[in-house]
Every structure is written in C-alpha cells, then in structure tokens.
PDB file of C-alpha atoms in Angstrom:
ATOM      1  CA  UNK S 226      86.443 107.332 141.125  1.00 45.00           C
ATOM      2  CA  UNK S 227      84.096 110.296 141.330  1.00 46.00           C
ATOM      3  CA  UNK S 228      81.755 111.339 138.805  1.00 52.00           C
ATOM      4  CA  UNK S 229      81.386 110.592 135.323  1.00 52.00           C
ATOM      5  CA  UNK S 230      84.440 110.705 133.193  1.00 50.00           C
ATOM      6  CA  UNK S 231      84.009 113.485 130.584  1.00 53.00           C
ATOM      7  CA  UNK S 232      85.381 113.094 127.346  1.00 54.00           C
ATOM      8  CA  UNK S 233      85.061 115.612 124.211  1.00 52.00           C
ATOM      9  CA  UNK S 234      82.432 114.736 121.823  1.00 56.00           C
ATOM     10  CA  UNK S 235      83.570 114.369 118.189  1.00 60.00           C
ATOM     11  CA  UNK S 236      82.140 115.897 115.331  1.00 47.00           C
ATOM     12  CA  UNK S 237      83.871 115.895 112.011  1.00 40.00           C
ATOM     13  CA  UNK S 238      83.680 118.750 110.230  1.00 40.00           C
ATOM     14  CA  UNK S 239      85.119 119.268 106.467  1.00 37.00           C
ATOM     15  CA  UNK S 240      88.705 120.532 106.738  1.00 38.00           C
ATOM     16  CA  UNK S 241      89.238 119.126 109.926  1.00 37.00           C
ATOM     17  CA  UNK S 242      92.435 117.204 110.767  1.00 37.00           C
ATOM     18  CA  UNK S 243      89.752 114.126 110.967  1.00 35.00           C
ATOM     19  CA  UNK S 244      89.654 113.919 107.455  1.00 34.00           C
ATOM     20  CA  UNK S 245      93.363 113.872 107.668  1.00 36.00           C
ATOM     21  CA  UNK S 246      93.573 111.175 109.810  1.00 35.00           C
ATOM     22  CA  UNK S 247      91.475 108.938 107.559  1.00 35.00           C
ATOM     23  CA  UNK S 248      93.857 108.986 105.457  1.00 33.00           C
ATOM     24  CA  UNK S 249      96.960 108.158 106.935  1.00 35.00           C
ATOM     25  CA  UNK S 250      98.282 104.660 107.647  1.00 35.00           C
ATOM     26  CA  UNK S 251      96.893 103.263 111.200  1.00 33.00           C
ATOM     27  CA  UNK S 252      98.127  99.757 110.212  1.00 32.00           C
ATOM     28  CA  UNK S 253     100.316  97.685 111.965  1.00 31.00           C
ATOM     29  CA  UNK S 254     103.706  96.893 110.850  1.00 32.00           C
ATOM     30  CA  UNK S 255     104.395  94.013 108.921  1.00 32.00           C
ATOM     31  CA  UNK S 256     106.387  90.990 110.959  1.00 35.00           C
ATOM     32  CA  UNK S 257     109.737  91.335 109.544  1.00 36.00           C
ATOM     33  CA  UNK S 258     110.314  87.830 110.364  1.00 39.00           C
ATOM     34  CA  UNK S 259     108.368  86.855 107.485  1.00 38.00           C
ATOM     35  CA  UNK S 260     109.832  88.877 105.113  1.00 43.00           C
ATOM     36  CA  UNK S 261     112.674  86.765 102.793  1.00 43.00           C
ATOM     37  CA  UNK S 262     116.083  87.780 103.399  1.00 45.00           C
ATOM     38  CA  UNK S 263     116.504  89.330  99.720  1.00 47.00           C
ATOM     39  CA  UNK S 264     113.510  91.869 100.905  1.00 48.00           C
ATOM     40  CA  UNK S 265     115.437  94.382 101.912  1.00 49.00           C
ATOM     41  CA  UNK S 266     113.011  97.401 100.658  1.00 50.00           C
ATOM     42  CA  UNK S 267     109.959  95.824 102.690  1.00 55.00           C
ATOM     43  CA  UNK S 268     112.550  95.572 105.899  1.00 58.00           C
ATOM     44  CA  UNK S 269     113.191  99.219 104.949  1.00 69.00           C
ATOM     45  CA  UNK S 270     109.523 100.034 105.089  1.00 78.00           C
ATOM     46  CA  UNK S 271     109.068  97.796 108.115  1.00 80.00           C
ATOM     47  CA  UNK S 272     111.786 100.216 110.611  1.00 84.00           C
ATOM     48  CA  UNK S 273     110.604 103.359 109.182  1.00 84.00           C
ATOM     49  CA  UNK S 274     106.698 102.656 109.841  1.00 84.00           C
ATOM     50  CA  UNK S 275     107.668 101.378 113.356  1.00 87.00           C
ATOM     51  CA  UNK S 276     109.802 104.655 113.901  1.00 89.00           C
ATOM     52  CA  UNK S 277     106.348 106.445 112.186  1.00 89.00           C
ATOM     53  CA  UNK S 278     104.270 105.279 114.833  1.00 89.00           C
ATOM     54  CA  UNK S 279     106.501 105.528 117.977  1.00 90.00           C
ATOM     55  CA  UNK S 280     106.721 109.399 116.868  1.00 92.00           C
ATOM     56  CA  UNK S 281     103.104 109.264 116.634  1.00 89.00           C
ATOM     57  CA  UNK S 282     102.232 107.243 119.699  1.00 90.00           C
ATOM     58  CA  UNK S 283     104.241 109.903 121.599  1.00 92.00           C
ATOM     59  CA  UNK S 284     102.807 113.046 120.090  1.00 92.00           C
ATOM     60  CA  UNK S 285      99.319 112.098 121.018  1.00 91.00           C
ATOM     61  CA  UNK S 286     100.483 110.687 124.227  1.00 92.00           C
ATOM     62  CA  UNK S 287     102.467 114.224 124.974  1.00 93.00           C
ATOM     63  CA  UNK S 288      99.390 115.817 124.399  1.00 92.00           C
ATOM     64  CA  UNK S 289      96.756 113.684 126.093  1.00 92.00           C
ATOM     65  CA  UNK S 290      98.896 114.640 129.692  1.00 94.00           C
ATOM     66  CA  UNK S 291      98.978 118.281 128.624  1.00 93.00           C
ATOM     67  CA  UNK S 292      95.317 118.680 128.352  1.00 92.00           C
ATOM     68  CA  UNK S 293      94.535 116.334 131.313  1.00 92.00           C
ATOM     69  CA  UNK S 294      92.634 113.893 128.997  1.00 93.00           C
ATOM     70  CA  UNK S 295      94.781 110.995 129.712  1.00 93.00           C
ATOM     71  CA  UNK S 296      93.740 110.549 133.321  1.00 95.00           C
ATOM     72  CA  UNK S 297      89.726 111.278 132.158  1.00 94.00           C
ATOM     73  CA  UNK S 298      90.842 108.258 129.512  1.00 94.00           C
ATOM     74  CA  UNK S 299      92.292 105.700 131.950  1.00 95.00           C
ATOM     75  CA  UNK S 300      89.569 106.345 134.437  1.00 96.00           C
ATOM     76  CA  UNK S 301      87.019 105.773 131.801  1.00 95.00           C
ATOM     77  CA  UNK S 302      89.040 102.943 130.662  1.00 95.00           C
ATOM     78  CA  UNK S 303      89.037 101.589 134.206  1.00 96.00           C
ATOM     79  CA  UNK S 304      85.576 101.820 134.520  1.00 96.00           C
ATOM     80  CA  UNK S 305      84.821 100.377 130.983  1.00 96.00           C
ATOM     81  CA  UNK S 306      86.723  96.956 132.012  1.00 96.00           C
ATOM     82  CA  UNK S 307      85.030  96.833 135.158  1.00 96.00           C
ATOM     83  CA  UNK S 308      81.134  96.944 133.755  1.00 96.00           C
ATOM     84  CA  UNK S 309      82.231  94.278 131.465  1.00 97.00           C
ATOM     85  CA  UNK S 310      83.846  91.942 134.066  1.00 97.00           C
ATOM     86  CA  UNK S 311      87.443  92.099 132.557  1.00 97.00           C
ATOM     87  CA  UNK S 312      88.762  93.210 135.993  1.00 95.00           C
ATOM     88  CA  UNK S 313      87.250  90.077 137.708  1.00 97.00           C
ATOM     89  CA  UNK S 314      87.841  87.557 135.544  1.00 97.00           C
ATOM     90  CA  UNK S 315      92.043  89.150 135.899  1.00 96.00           C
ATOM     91  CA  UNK S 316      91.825  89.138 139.420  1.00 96.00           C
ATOM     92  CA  UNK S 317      90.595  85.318 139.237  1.00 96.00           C
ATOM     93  CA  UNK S 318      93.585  84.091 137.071  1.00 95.00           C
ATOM     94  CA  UNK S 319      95.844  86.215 139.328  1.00 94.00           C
ATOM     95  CA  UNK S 320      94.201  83.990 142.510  1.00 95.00           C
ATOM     96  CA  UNK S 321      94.889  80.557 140.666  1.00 94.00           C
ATOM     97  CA  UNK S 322      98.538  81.382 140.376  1.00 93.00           C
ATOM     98  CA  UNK S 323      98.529  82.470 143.483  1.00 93.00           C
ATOM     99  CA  UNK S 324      97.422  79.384 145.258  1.00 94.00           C
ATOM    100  CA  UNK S 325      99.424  77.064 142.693  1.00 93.00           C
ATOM    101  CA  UNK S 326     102.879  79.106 143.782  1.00 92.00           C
ATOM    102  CA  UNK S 327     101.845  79.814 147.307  1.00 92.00           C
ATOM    103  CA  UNK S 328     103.249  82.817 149.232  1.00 90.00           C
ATOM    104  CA  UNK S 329     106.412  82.484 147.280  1.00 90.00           C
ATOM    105  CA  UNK S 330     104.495  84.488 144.506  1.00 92.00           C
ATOM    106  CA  UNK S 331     106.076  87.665 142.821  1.00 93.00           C
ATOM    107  CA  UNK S 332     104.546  90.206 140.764  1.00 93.00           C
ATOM    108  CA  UNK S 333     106.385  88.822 137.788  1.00 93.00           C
ATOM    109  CA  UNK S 334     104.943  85.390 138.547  1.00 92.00           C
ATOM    110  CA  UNK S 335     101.939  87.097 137.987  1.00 93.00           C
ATOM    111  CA  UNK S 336     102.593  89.478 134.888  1.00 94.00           C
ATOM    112  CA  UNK S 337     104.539  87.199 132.153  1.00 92.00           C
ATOM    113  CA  UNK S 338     101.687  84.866 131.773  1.00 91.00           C
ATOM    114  CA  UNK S 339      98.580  87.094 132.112  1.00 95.00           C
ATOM    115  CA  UNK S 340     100.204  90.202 130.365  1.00 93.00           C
ATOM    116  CA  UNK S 341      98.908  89.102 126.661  1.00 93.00           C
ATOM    117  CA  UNK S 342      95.862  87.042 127.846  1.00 94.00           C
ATOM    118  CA  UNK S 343      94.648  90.222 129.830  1.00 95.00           C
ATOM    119  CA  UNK S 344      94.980  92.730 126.358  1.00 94.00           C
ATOM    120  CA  UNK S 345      93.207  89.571 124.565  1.00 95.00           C
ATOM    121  CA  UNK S 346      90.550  89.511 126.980  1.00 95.00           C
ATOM    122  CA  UNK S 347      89.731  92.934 126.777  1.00 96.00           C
ATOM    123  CA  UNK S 348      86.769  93.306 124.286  1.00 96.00           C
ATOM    124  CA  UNK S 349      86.810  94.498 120.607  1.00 95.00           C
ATOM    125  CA  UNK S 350      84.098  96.850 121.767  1.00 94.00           C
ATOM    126  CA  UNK S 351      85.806  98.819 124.590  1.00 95.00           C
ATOM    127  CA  UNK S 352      89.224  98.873 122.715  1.00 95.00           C
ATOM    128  CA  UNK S 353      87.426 100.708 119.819  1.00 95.00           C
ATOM    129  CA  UNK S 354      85.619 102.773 122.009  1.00 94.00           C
ATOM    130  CA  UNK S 355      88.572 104.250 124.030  1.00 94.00           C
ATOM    131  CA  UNK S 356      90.706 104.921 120.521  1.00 93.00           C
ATOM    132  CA  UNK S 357      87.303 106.576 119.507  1.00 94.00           C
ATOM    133  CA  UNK S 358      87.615 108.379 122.971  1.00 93.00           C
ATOM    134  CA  UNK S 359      91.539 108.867 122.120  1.00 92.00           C
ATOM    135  CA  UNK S 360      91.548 110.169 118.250  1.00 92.00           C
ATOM    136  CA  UNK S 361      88.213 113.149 119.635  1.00 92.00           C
ATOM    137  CA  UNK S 362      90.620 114.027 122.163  1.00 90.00           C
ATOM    138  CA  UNK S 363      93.841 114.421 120.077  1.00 89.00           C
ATOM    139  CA  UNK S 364      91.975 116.471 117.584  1.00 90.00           C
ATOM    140  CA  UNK S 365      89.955 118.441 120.820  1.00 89.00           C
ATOM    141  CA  UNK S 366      93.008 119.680 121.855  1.00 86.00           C
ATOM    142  CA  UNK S 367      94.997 120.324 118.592  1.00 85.00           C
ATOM    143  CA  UNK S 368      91.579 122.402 117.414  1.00 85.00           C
ATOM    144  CA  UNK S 369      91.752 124.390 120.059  1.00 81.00           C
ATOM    145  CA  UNK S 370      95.278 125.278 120.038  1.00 70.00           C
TER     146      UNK S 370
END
C-alpha cells in the first residue's frame, strides 16, 4: 500500500442529506423465524425491509466504485485490521487448520469455519469507523453531484 488512504471529511451541515439519513431505518431485519405463523404483516415488513436495504446496499456500493472511494475504503480497511492484529490472529487460525488437515487443505476448509469468527473478531471500533468512513463518502459524492 502506498501512502495514506484519504477519505472525505464529514461535516454536517443543516439541509444536508445527513440529517436525512438520521432518520431513516439502519436497523436490521427482524429474524422471521421468530415471528408466529399467524404474523403475516410482520413477515410482510420483514421481505420488504430486506428488499429496502439490498436496494440501498447497492446504491451506495454503485457509487463508492464510481468515485473511486471503495478501493481508498478497503485499503484503509486493510490497514485498520492490520494495526489492530485482526490479520494475525486470522492467519493463526488459518495455520491450525492447516496443520490439523495437512496438505489435503482447501480454501473452503479454511473459509466455512473462520468466515463468522473473522467478522466477530473484527472490533466494534474499526467497524464503526469504516461505516463513519462509508456514510461521509456516500454523501461526498452525492453533494457534489
């Protein structure tokens, strides 16, 4: 990687599409496992939030490519797991499966166990950071346009 990673700032201005975003619904679905069968409203709401923010996730993601800022955010996101040792403790659980499955050992062998330990392992901090990093970004780019 060269260089620092530069990102927009953020400022939040009144009238902005920040105080926009504040308001809208960044929750995540409801489980509709757990809703009772008879529920059918809440199973309702359940498909059209997920639809809501698959739309959403690829707007922003459209956009991040356009304006280059999604290789600035994956380098910076790189960079963030490395300084806080994510990337080494991964490798090291990638090494003990290694040696307990020998030279036999496939990339899958590798991903379905560690895939949801690795996002757990990534810190609170550096996951709030980068959507920080992501939501200046979005708005950046749709200011400007």
């Amino acid at each position: 990687m060269a260089g620092p990673v530069k990102i927009p700032d953020c400022v939040m201005e009144a009238g902005t599409s920040s105080e926009e975003s504040d308001s809208m619904d960044y929750s995540v679905a409801s489980n509709s496992d757990h809703a009772s069968p008879e529920d059918e409203s809440n199973h309702d709401s359940s498909e059209v939030r997920d639809e809501h923010h698959a739309l959403a996730y690829e707007i922003v993601r459209r956009k991040l490519i356009e304006t280059g800022q999604m290789e600035r955010l994956k380098e910076l996101m790189e960079r963030r797991l490395l300084e806080v040792g994510w990337r080494s403790r991964m490798l090291g659980k990638c090494r003990a499966i290694a040696l307990r499955t020998g030279q036999n050992t496939t990339y899958e062998m590798l991903y379905q166990p560690l895939k949801d330990e690795g996002k757990d392992m990534i810190p609170s901090s550096v996951k709030y950071d980068l959507l920080q990093k992501i939501v200046c970004s979005y708005e950046t780019a749709n200011r400007m346009n």
